[in-house]
Amino acid sequence: MDMSAEEFLELSRKPNRSWRKLLYGVEANSFLDIPPLVVQVTYLRCGGMILCTAINHCLCDGIGTSQFLHAWAHMTAKPNLDLPILPFHTRHVLKPRNPPQVTFAHHGYTKITQKEIAQVEINQYLQSQPLVPASLTFTASHVLRLKRNCVPSLKCTTFEALASHTWRSWVRSLDLSPSLNVKLLFSVNVRKKLNPELPQGYYGNGFVLGCAETGANDLVNSNLYHTIKLVQHAKSSLTDDYVRSMVDLLEDKNYKTDLSASLVISQWSKLGLEDLDFGEGKPLHMGPVTSDIYCLFLPVIGDSNSMRVLVSMPENVVERFVFYMTAEFLDGEEKENNNNN
């Protein structure tokens, strides 16, 4: 590519359609048609390169993907040293029970045969029109302000605060019916939540979807404290028994993820992909080739305490989404400036 890394970085604030050329396109009608691994390297004029990879999700989750890429980088940069973490491929540790024992209600999934045709499909609405990516960076001070505005005071993680704020902003920007039940689905690593814990290096899909849900009216009109409590409750319910029940449920192929009125958040910011080093230094940029209606939490290169929120929505909706995501901070910054003056 006749472009330097510096020029590419100028354009890398948001994914764009031309980036699709950075990864070989595979014609696939289903998951089973997708190759296990696709890699494309694009060399830049300055001597740098862009490494794009796609790994079939049937093989592994984000943590497994990170483990593979770090092992590849390690073997390239330090070929004489053993891998620090060996892959554990034995999938049967998460196999369903016989007979299946679905002992919990799993609200993040719906049975296809029972789906109401008249049900509002936000997912279909979003997919039916041109989408525009919204990319917003939240610094440690932004997250701290979110937590301080949580009344009454509540101990929470950065993910819980930012996911709750993003979910509320997403629902508000879509201007949904107040009576609609809305959900937040988010990936949770359960490797250490199971009994016994999954072995170090477990390479398969060791995550489940946490599900927080409430009415659109309740979400929009309540404060951040209420939303964070919903997210925390969804996380705390992911016990060993609950996860085993979910594994058994998904053996029934009539069940699928309920995307009808859901925001899905996947956290890439803790995978360590920004630290990959094939022997010539760490990357200057890390992110997806394309932006989708699924929301990604991405790392910010050079600032481990910041996080970038990336999601695509119709243009008129994106403007409202960005407003709701940032208005609170603009007001807060103005107040701080006034106090300092």
Short mmCIF file of N, CA and C in Angstrom, two decimals, residues 13 48 96 111 151 221 266 274 311 330:
data_model
loop_
_atom_site.label_atom_id
_atom_site.label_comp_id
_atom_site.label_asym_id
_atom_site.label_seq_id
_atom_site.Cartn_x
_atom_site.Cartn_y
_atom_site.Cartn_z
N ARG A 13 -9.07 6.79 13.09
CA ARG A 13 -9.95 7.11 14.22
C ARG A 13 -11.24 6.30 14.14
N GLY A 48 6.61 -0.25 7.61
CA GLY A 48 5.71 -0.86 8.59
C GLY A 48 4.75 -1.82 7.90
N PRO A 96 -22.02 -30.45 27.42
CA PRO A 96 -23.32 -30.50 28.10
C PRO A 96 -23.49 -31.79 28.89
N LYS A 111 -36.29 -18.80 22.12
CA LYS A 111 -36.57 -19.97 21.30
C LYS A 111 -37.16 -19.52 19.97
N VAL A 151 -25.25 8.21 42.26
CA VAL A 151 -25.82 8.54 43.57
C VAL A 151 -26.97 7.57 43.89
N ASN A 221 -35.31 6.84 32.61
CA ASN A 221 -35.70 7.78 33.67
C ASN A 221 -35.03 7.52 35.01
N SER A 266 -18.86 -6.18 23.62
CA SER A 266 -17.73 -7.11 23.72
C SER A 266 -16.50 -6.31 24.12
N GLU A 274 -2.95 -5.03 22.13
CA GLU A 274 -2.13 -3.85 21.85
C GLU A 274 -0.67 -4.06 22.25
N VAL A 311 -19.20 1.79 18.00
CA VAL A 311 -20.46 1.16 17.62
C VAL A 311 -21.00 1.90 16.40
N LEU A 330 -19.38 17.22 29.20
CA LEU A 330 -19.24 18.63 28.82
C LEU A 330 -19.77 19.54 29.92
#
